[in-house]
Amino acid sequence: MTAFTRPLCLLSLLLSGATFGFFYAWVCSTMWGLDATDPRVAIQAMQAMNASVRNAVFAPAFFGTPAVLLITAIVLALSKQRAAAIWLGIAFLISLFLGMILTMIVHIPMNEALALVDVPQDIAAARTIWETYSPDWQVWNQTRTVTTGIALLCVGIGIMQLDKN
C-alpha cells in the first residue's frame, strides 16, 4: 500500500459524503420548505440558490468527487488492493454518471430555465410555474441523492476492504 492510499480513501469518503449530504438536504428540508411557501417566494428563492451554488466552496466537492474517486481506485489497484479498488471504482461510476452528469443534463437546464422566469405577481400564475418545476426537479434530485448515498456506502465498504487481499 502506498503512503497516499489511506489519505486518498479518506478524501474520497469526505467528498462523497459532502456530495450526498448536499443533495440530501434538498430532499429533506429545502424543497419541502419551498413547496410550503408562497410560490412567488419559492421561485425567487430557488433562483437565488441556483445562482449562488456556483461557487468555490461547492465546486471542489461537486467536480472533485468523481476525479478523486477515480484516482483513489487507480492507486488502490496499483497497490494490489483489488477489492477496495473495485468498490471505489463503482463509487466513481455512480458519482460521475448519477451525481455529476445527471445534474448537468437535468438539473442545470431546469435551473437555467427557471432563472429566466420573471416572477409573476399573480399567485396562481406563480403556482403553475412552481408546480411545473418542483415535482420533476425533486424526482431527479431524489435519484441523485439515493445514488450518491450508494456511492458513499461503496467508499465505506472499499475502505473496510483495505489490506484484506
mmCIF file with all atom_site columns, C-alpha atoms in Angstrom:
data_model
loop_
_atom_site.group_PDB
_atom_site.id
_atom_site.type_symbol
_atom_site.label_atom_id
_atom_site.label_alt_id
_atom_site.label_comp_id
_atom_site.label_asym_id
_atom_site.label_entity_id
_atom_site.label_seq_id
_atom_site.pdbx_PDB_ins_code
_atom_site.Cartn_x
_atom_site.Cartn_y
_atom_site.Cartn_z
_atom_site.occupancy
_atom_site.B_iso_or_equiv
_atom_site.pdbx_formal_charge
_atom_site.auth_seq_id
_atom_site.auth_comp_id
_atom_site.auth_asym_id
_atom_site.auth_atom_id
_atom_site.pdbx_PDB_model_num
ATOM 1   C CA . MET A 1 1   ? 0.000   0.000  0.000   1.00 0.00 ? 1   MET A CA 1
ATOM 2   C CA . THR A 1 2   ? 1.329   3.450  -0.880  1.00 0.00 ? 2   THR A CA 1
ATOM 3   C CA . ALA A 1 3   ? 1.615   6.353  1.534   1.00 0.00 ? 3   ALA A CA 1
ATOM 4   C CA . PHE A 1 4   ? -1.225  8.067  -0.346  1.00 0.00 ? 4   PHE A CA 1
ATOM 5   C CA . THR A 1 5   ? -3.732  5.218  -0.146  1.00 0.00 ? 5   THR A CA 1
ATOM 6   C CA . ARG A 1 6   ? -5.341  5.953  3.211   1.00 0.00 ? 6   ARG A CA 1
ATOM 7   C CA . PRO A 1 7   ? -5.417  9.755  2.779   1.00 0.00 ? 7   PRO A CA 1
ATOM 8   C CA . LEU A 1 8   ? -6.968  9.317  -0.676  1.00 0.00 ? 8   LEU A CA 1
ATOM 9   C CA . CYS A 1 9   ? -9.552  6.941  0.758   1.00 0.00 ? 9   CYS A CA 1
ATOM 10  C CA . LEU A 1 10  ? -10.421 9.446  3.482   1.00 0.00 ? 10  LEU A CA 1
ATOM 11  C CA . LEU A 1 11  ? -10.638 12.275 0.955   1.00 0.00 ? 11  LEU A CA 1
ATOM 12  C CA . SER A 1 12  ? -12.895 10.075 -1.198  1.00 0.00 ? 12  SER A CA 1
ATOM 13  C CA . LEU A 1 13  ? -15.092 9.442  1.837   1.00 0.00 ? 13  LEU A CA 1
ATOM 14  C CA . LEU A 1 14  ? -15.228 13.125 2.747   1.00 0.00 ? 14  LEU A CA 1
ATOM 15  C CA . LEU A 1 15  ? -16.073 14.347 -0.756  1.00 0.00 ? 15  LEU A CA 1
ATOM 16  C CA . SER A 1 16  ? -18.626 11.586 -1.335  1.00 0.00 ? 16  SER A CA 1
ATOM 17  C CA . GLY A 1 17  ? -20.242 12.454 1.980   1.00 0.00 ? 17  GLY A CA 1
ATOM 18  C CA . ALA A 1 18  ? -20.315 16.149 1.113   1.00 0.00 ? 18  ALA A CA 1
ATOM 19  C CA . THR A 1 19  ? -21.976 15.479 -2.232  1.00 0.00 ? 19  THR A CA 1
ATOM 20  C CA . PHE A 1 20  ? -24.542 13.093 -0.757  1.00 0.00 ? 20  PHE A CA 1
ATOM 21  C CA . GLY A 1 21  ? -25.226 15.465 2.124   1.00 0.00 ? 21  GLY A CA 1
ATOM 22  C CA . PHE A 1 22  ? -25.756 18.401 -0.198  1.00 0.00 ? 22  PHE A CA 1
ATOM 23  C CA . PHE A 1 23  ? -28.328 16.532 -2.285  1.00 0.00 ? 23  PHE A CA 1
ATOM 24  C CA . TYR A 1 24  ? -29.918 15.012 0.836   1.00 0.00 ? 24  TYR A CA 1
ATOM 25  C CA . ALA A 1 25  ? -30.503 18.433 2.392   1.00 0.00 ? 25  ALA A CA 1
ATOM 26  C CA . TRP A 1 26  ? -32.534 19.428 -0.670  1.00 0.00 ? 26  TRP A CA 1
ATOM 27  C CA . VAL A 1 27  ? -34.667 16.298 -0.258  1.00 0.00 ? 27  VAL A CA 1
ATOM 28  C CA . CYS A 1 28  ? -35.492 16.568 3.425   1.00 0.00 ? 28  CYS A CA 1
ATOM 29  C CA . SER A 1 29  ? -35.757 20.294 4.012   1.00 0.00 ? 29  SER A CA 1
ATOM 30  C CA . THR A 1 30  ? -35.129 22.802 1.253   1.00 0.00 ? 30  THR A CA 1
ATOM 31  C CA . MET A 1 31  ? -37.665 21.652 -1.330  1.00 0.00 ? 31  MET A CA 1
ATOM 32  C CA . TRP A 1 32  ? -40.326 20.830 1.265   1.00 0.00 ? 32  TRP A CA 1
ATOM 33  C CA . GLY A 1 33  ? -39.898 24.315 2.679   1.00 0.00 ? 33  GLY A CA 1
ATOM 34  C CA . LEU A 1 34  ? -40.134 25.917 -0.746  1.00 0.00 ? 34  LEU A CA 1
ATOM 35  C CA . ASP A 1 35  ? -43.202 23.837 -1.613  1.00 0.00 ? 35  ASP A CA 1
ATOM 36  C CA . ALA A 1 36  ? -44.875 25.018 1.595   1.00 0.00 ? 36  ALA A CA 1
ATOM 37  C CA . THR A 1 37  ? -44.353 28.719 0.943   1.00 0.00 ? 37  THR A CA 1
ATOM 38  C CA . ASP A 1 38  ? -45.852 31.258 -1.425  1.00 0.00 ? 38  ASP A CA 1
ATOM 39  C CA . PRO A 1 39  ? -44.851 30.073 -4.921  1.00 0.00 ? 39  PRO A CA 1
ATOM 40  C CA . ARG A 1 40  ? -43.594 33.566 -5.790  1.00 0.00 ? 40  ARG A CA 1
ATOM 41  C CA . VAL A 1 41  ? -41.182 33.320 -2.864  1.00 0.00 ? 41  VAL A CA 1
ATOM 42  C CA . ALA A 1 42  ? -40.262 29.736 -3.823  1.00 0.00 ? 42  ALA A CA 1
ATOM 43  C CA . ILE A 1 43  ? -39.366 30.790 -7.366  1.00 0.00 ? 43  ILE A CA 1
ATOM 44  C CA . GLN A 1 44  ? -37.311 33.750 -6.163  1.00 0.00 ? 44  GLN A CA 1
ATOM 45  C CA . ALA A 1 45  ? -35.548 31.664 -3.517  1.00 0.00 ? 45  ALA A CA 1
ATOM 46  C CA . MET A 1 46  ? -34.748 28.862 -5.968  1.00 0.00 ? 46  MET A CA 1
ATOM 47  C CA . GLN A 1 47  ? -33.426 31.368 -8.487  1.00 0.00 ? 47  GLN A CA 1
ATOM 48  C CA . ALA A 1 48  ? -31.181 32.858 -5.802  1.00 0.00 ? 48  ALA A CA 1
ATOM 49  C CA . MET A 1 49  ? -29.951 29.461 -4.564  1.00 0.00 ? 49  MET A CA 1
ATOM 50  C CA . ASN A 1 50  ? -29.231 28.246 -8.088  1.00 0.00 ? 50  ASN A CA 1
ATOM 51  C CA . ALA A 1 51  ? -27.281 31.419 -8.811  1.00 0.00 ? 51  ALA A CA 1
ATOM 52  C CA . SER A 1 52  ? -25.274 31.117 -5.590  1.00 0.00 ? 52  SER A CA 1
ATOM 53  C CA . VAL A 1 53  ? -24.371 27.410 -5.816  1.00 0.00 ? 53  VAL A CA 1
ATOM 54  C CA . ARG A 1 54  ? -21.764 28.003 -8.491  1.00 0.00 ? 54  ARG A CA 1
ATOM 55  C CA . ASN A 1 55  ? -19.003 28.920 -6.088  1.00 0.00 ? 55  ASN A CA 1
ATOM 56  C CA . ALA A 1 56  ? -15.537 27.947 -4.935  1.00 0.00 ? 56  ALA A CA 1
ATOM 57  C CA . VAL A 1 57  ? -16.862 26.123 -1.883  1.00 0.00 ? 57  VAL A CA 1
ATOM 58  C CA . PHE A 1 58  ? -19.208 23.774 -3.746  1.00 0.00 ? 58  PHE A CA 1
ATOM 59  C CA . ALA A 1 59  ? -17.103 23.208 -6.880  1.00 0.00 ? 59  ALA A CA 1
ATOM 60  C CA . PRO A 1 60  ? -14.393 21.024 -5.277  1.00 0.00 ? 60  PRO A CA 1
ATOM 61  C CA . ALA A 1 61  ? -16.940 18.576 -3.892  1.00 0.00 ? 61  ALA A CA 1
ATOM 62  C CA . PHE A 1 62  ? -19.115 18.512 -6.998  1.00 0.00 ? 62  PHE A CA 1
ATOM 63  C CA . PHE A 1 63  ? -16.397 18.321 -9.643  1.00 0.00 ? 63  PHE A CA 1
ATOM 64  C CA . GLY A 1 64  ? -13.672 16.834 -7.474  1.00 0.00 ? 64  GLY A CA 1
ATOM 65  C CA . THR A 1 65  ? -15.531 13.836 -6.123  1.00 0.00 ? 65  THR A CA 1
ATOM 66  C CA . PRO A 1 66  ? -15.509 11.743 -9.313  1.00 0.00 ? 66  PRO A CA 1
ATOM 67  C CA . ALA A 1 67  ? -11.883 12.708 -10.013 1.00 0.00 ? 67  ALA A CA 1
ATOM 68  C CA . VAL A 1 68  ? -10.690 11.791 -6.522  1.00 0.00 ? 68  VAL A CA 1
ATOM 69  C CA . LEU A 1 69  ? -12.665 8.544  -6.592  1.00 0.00 ? 69  LEU A CA 1
ATOM 70  C CA . LEU A 1 70  ? -11.051 7.572  -9.895  1.00 0.00 ? 70  LEU A CA 1
ATOM 71  C CA . ILE A 1 71  ? -7.554  8.464  -8.671  1.00 0.00 ? 71  ILE A CA 1
ATOM 72  C CA . THR A 1 72  ? -8.153  6.538  -5.463  1.00 0.00 ? 72  THR A CA 1
ATOM 73  C CA . ALA A 1 73  ? -9.409  3.470  -7.345  1.00 0.00 ? 73  ALA A CA 1
ATOM 74  C CA . ILE A 1 74  ? -6.345  3.551  -9.601  1.00 0.00 ? 74  ILE A CA 1
ATOM 75  C CA . VAL A 1 75  ? -3.933  3.940  -6.666  1.00 0.00 ? 75  VAL A CA 1
ATOM 76  C CA . LEU A 1 76  ? -5.673  1.092  -4.861  1.00 0.00 ? 76  LEU A CA 1
ATOM 77  C CA . ALA A 1 77  ? -5.456  -1.134 -7.936  1.00 0.00 ? 77  ALA A CA 1
ATOM 78  C CA . LEU A 1 78  ? -1.769  -0.351 -8.386  1.00 0.00 ? 78  LEU A CA 1
ATOM 79  C CA . SER A 1 79  ? -1.106  -1.138 -4.737  1.00 0.00 ? 79  SER A CA 1
ATOM 80  C CA . LYS A 1 80  ? -2.763  -4.541 -5.088  1.00 0.00 ? 80  LYS A CA 1
ATOM 81  C CA . GLN A 1 81  ? -5.846  -3.569 -3.065  1.00 0.00 ? 81  GLN A CA 1
ATOM 82  C CA . ARG A 1 82  ? -8.163  -5.166 -5.645  1.00 0.00 ? 82  ARG A CA 1
ATOM 83  C CA . ALA A 1 83  ? -11.373 -5.404 -3.578  1.00 0.00 ? 83  ALA A CA 1
ATOM 84  C CA . ALA A 1 84  ? -11.073 -1.834 -2.341  1.00 0.00 ? 84  ALA A CA 1
ATOM 85  C CA . ALA A 1 85  ? -10.260 -0.639 -5.865  1.00 0.00 ? 85  ALA A CA 1
ATOM 86  C CA . ILE A 1 86  ? -13.404 -2.265 -7.228  1.00 0.00 ? 86  ILE A CA 1
ATOM 87  C CA . TRP A 1 87  ? -15.604 -0.602 -4.612  1.00 0.00 ? 87  TRP A CA 1
ATOM 88  C CA . LEU A 1 88  ? -14.018 2.801  -5.229  1.00 0.00 ? 88  LEU A CA 1
ATOM 89  C CA . GLY A 1 89  ? -14.356 2.246  -8.977  1.00 0.00 ? 89  GLY A CA 1
ATOM 90  C CA . ILE A 1 90  ? -18.066 1.556  -8.541  1.00 0.00 ? 90  ILE A CA 1
ATOM 91  C CA . ALA A 1 91  ? -18.353 4.698  -6.416  1.00 0.00 ? 91  ALA A CA 1
ATOM 92  C CA . PHE A 1 92  ? -16.583 6.644  -9.182  1.00 0.00 ? 92  PHE A CA 1
ATOM 93  C CA . LEU A 1 93  ? -19.021 5.447  -11.860 1.00 0.00 ? 93  LEU A CA 1
ATOM 94  C CA . ILE A 1 94  ? -22.068 6.191  -9.714  1.00 0.00 ? 94  ILE A CA 1
ATOM 95  C CA . SER A 1 95  ? -20.743 9.607  -8.716  1.00 0.00 ? 95  SER A CA 1
ATOM 96  C CA . LEU A 1 96  ? -19.832 10.540 -12.262 1.00 0.00 ? 96  LEU A CA 1
ATOM 97  C CA . PHE A 1 97  ? -22.971 9.390  -14.038 1.00 0.00 ? 97  PHE A CA 1
ATOM 98  C CA . LEU A 1 98  ? -25.717 9.627  -11.419 1.00 0.00 ? 98  LEU A CA 1
ATOM 99  C CA . GLY A 1 99  ? -24.322 12.574 -9.495  1.00 0.00 ? 99  GLY A CA 1
ATOM 100 C CA . MET A 1 100 ? -22.439 14.954 -11.746 1.00 0.00 ? 100 MET A CA 1
ATOM 101 C CA . ILE A 1 101 ? -23.684 14.131 -15.255 1.00 0.00 ? 101 ILE A CA 1
ATOM 102 C CA . LEU A 1 102 ? -27.303 13.732 -14.106 1.00 0.00 ? 102 LEU A CA 1
ATOM 103 C CA . THR A 1 103 ? -27.060 17.197 -12.556 1.00 0.00 ? 103 THR A CA 1
ATOM 104 C CA . MET A 1 104 ? -25.617 18.625 -15.752 1.00 0.00 ? 104 MET A CA 1
ATOM 105 C CA . ILE A 1 105 ? -28.227 17.138 -18.083 1.00 0.00 ? 105 ILE A CA 1
ATOM 106 C CA . VAL A 1 106 ? -31.314 17.506 -15.881 1.00 0.00 ? 106 VAL A CA 1
ATOM 107 C CA . HIS A 1 107 ? -30.954 19.977 -13.029 1.00 0.00 ? 107 HIS A CA 1
ATOM 108 C CA . ILE A 1 108 ? -28.825 22.653 -14.621 1.00 0.00 ? 108 ILE A CA 1
ATOM 109 C CA . PRO A 1 109 ? -31.112 23.069 -17.660 1.00 0.00 ? 109 PRO A CA 1
ATOM 110 C CA . MET A 1 110 ? -34.169 23.148 -15.380 1.00 0.00 ? 110 MET A CA 1
ATOM 111 C CA . ASN A 1 111 ? -32.478 25.697 -13.133 1.00 0.00 ? 111 ASN A CA 1
ATOM 112 C CA . GLU A 1 112 ? -31.388 27.852 -16.060 1.00 0.00 ? 112 GLU A CA 1
ATOM 113 C CA . ALA A 1 113 ? -34.934 27.837 -17.454 1.00 0.00 ? 113 ALA A CA 1
ATOM 114 C CA . LEU A 1 114 ? -36.302 28.883 -14.061 1.00 0.00 ? 114 LEU A CA 1
ATOM 115 C CA . ALA A 1 115 ? -33.689 31.648 -13.876 1.00 0.00 ? 115 ALA A CA 1
ATOM 116 C CA . LEU A 1 116 ? -35.203 33.219 -16.995 1.00 0.00 ? 116 LEU A CA 1
ATOM 117 C CA . VAL A 1 117 ? -38.669 33.374 -15.453 1.00 0.00 ? 117 VAL A CA 1
ATOM 118 C CA . ASP A 1 118 ? -39.943 36.741 -14.322 1.00 0.00 ? 118 ASP A CA 1
ATOM 119 C CA . VAL A 1 119 ? -41.783 36.012 -11.101 1.00 0.00 ? 119 VAL A CA 1
ATOM 120 C CA . PRO A 1 120 ? -45.420 36.889 -11.703 1.00 0.00 ? 120 PRO A CA 1
ATOM 121 C CA . GLN A 1 121 ? -47.322 38.952 -9.171  1.00 0.00 ? 121 GLN A CA 1
ATOM 122 C CA . ASP A 1 122 ? -50.339 36.726 -9.693  1.00 0.00 ? 122 ASP A CA 1
ATOM 123 C CA . ILE A 1 123 ? -50.081 33.874 -7.182  1.00 0.00 ? 123 ILE A CA 1
ATOM 124 C CA . ALA A 1 124 ? -51.988 31.434 -9.417  1.00 0.00 ? 124 ALA A CA 1
ATOM 125 C CA . ALA A 1 125 ? -49.556 32.008 -12.289 1.00 0.00 ? 125 ALA A CA 1
ATOM 126 C CA . ALA A 1 126 ? -46.611 31.576 -9.914  1.00 0.00 ? 126 ALA A CA 1
ATOM 127 C CA . ARG A 1 127 ? -48.142 28.386 -8.521  1.00 0.00 ? 127 ARG A CA 1
ATOM 128 C CA . THR A 1 128 ? -48.439 26.975 -12.055 1.00 0.00 ? 128 THR A CA 1
ATOM 129 C CA . ILE A 1 129 ? -44.758 27.729 -12.716 1.00 0.00 ? 129 ILE A CA 1
ATOM 130 C CA . TRP A 1 130 ? -43.639 26.229 -9.405  1.00 0.00 ? 130 TRP A CA 1
ATOM 131 C CA . GLU A 1 131 ? -45.859 23.141 -9.726  1.00 0.00 ? 131 GLU A CA 1
ATOM 132 C CA . THR A 1 132 ? -44.413 22.526 -13.180 1.00 0.00 ? 132 THR A CA 1
ATOM 133 C CA . TYR A 1 133 ? -40.842 22.835 -11.924 1.00 0.00 ? 133 TYR A CA 1
ATOM 134 C CA . SER A 1 134 ? -40.676 21.397 -8.410  1.00 0.00 ? 134 SER A CA 1
ATOM 135 C CA . PRO A 1 135 ? -42.048 17.824 -8.745  1.00 0.00 ? 135 PRO A CA 1
ATOM 136 C CA . ASP A 1 136 ? -39.785 16.864 -11.676 1.00 0.00 ? 136 ASP A CA 1
ATOM 137 C CA . TRP A 1 137 ? -36.781 18.563 -10.085 1.00 0.00 ? 137 TRP A CA 1
ATOM 138 C CA . GLN A 1 138 ? -37.402 16.650 -6.866  1.00 0.00 ? 138 GLN A CA 1
ATOM 139 C CA . VAL A 1 139 ? -37.742 13.237 -8.548  1.00 0.00 ? 139 VAL A CA 1
ATOM 140 C CA . TRP A 1 140 ? -34.374 13.666 -10.215 1.00 0.00 ? 140 TRP A CA 1
ATOM 141 C CA . ASN A 1 141 ? -32.849 15.063 -7.035  1.00 0.00 ? 141 ASN A CA 1
ATOM 142 C CA . GLN A 1 142 ? -34.073 12.033 -5.097  1.00 0.00 ? 142 GLN A CA 1
ATOM 143 C CA . THR A 1 143 ? -32.453 9.865  -7.769  1.00 0.00 ? 143 THR A CA 1
ATOM 144 C CA . ARG A 1 144 ? -29.081 11.557 -7.388  1.00 0.00 ? 144 ARG A CA 1
ATOM 145 C CA . THR A 1 145 ? -29.431 11.574 -3.610  1.00 0.00 ? 145 THR A CA 1
ATOM 146 C CA . VAL A 1 146 ? -30.032 7.830  -3.370  1.00 0.00 ? 146 VAL A CA 1
ATOM 147 C CA . THR A 1 147 ? -27.305 7.034  -5.870  1.00 0.00 ? 147 THR A CA 1
ATOM 148 C CA . THR A 1 148 ? -24.689 9.304  -4.290  1.00 0.00 ? 148 THR A CA 1
ATOM 149 C CA . GLY A 1 149 ? -25.628 7.727  -0.958  1.00 0.00 ? 149 GLY A CA 1
ATOM 150 C CA . ILE A 1 150 ? -24.889 4.350  -2.524  1.00 0.00 ? 150 ILE A CA 1
ATOM 151 C CA . ALA A 1 151 ? -21.573 5.734  -3.801  1.00 0.00 ? 151 ALA A CA 1
ATOM 152 C CA . LEU A 1 152 ? -20.741 6.884  -0.266  1.00 0.00 ? 152 LEU A CA 1
ATOM 153 C CA . LEU A 1 153 ? -21.583 3.412  1.015   1.00 0.00 ? 153 LEU A CA 1
ATOM 154 C CA . CYS A 1 154 ? -19.312 1.899  -1.656  1.00 0.00 ? 154 CYS A CA 1
ATOM 155 C CA . VAL A 1 155 ? -16.441 4.078  -0.471  1.00 0.00 ? 155 VAL A CA 1
ATOM 156 C CA . GLY A 1 156 ? -17.003 2.905  3.092   1.00 0.00 ? 156 GLY A CA 1
ATOM 157 C CA . ILE A 1 157 ? -17.089 -0.734 2.014   1.00 0.00 ? 157 ILE A CA 1
ATOM 158 C CA . GLY A 1 158 ? -13.927 -0.155 -0.017  1.00 0.00 ? 158 GLY A CA 1
ATOM 159 C CA . ILE A 1 159 ? -12.146 1.287  2.999   1.00 0.00 ? 159 ILE A CA 1
ATOM 160 C CA . MET A 1 160 ? -13.184 -1.735 5.031   1.00 0.00 ? 160 MET A CA 1
ATOM 161 C CA . GLN A 1 161 ? -11.545 -3.942 2.374   1.00 0.00 ? 161 GLN A CA 1
ATOM 162 C CA . LEU A 1 162 ? -8.103  -2.371 2.756   1.00 0.00 ? 162 LEU A CA 1
ATOM 163 C CA . ASP A 1 163 ? -5.362  -4.901 3.473   1.00 0.00 ? 163 ASP A CA 1
ATOM 164 C CA . LYS A 1 164 ? -7.742  -7.876 3.129   1.00 0.00 ? 164 LYS A CA 1
ATOM 165 C CA . ASN A 1 165 ? -6.055  -9.196 -0.032  1.00 0.00 ? 165 ASN A CA 1
#
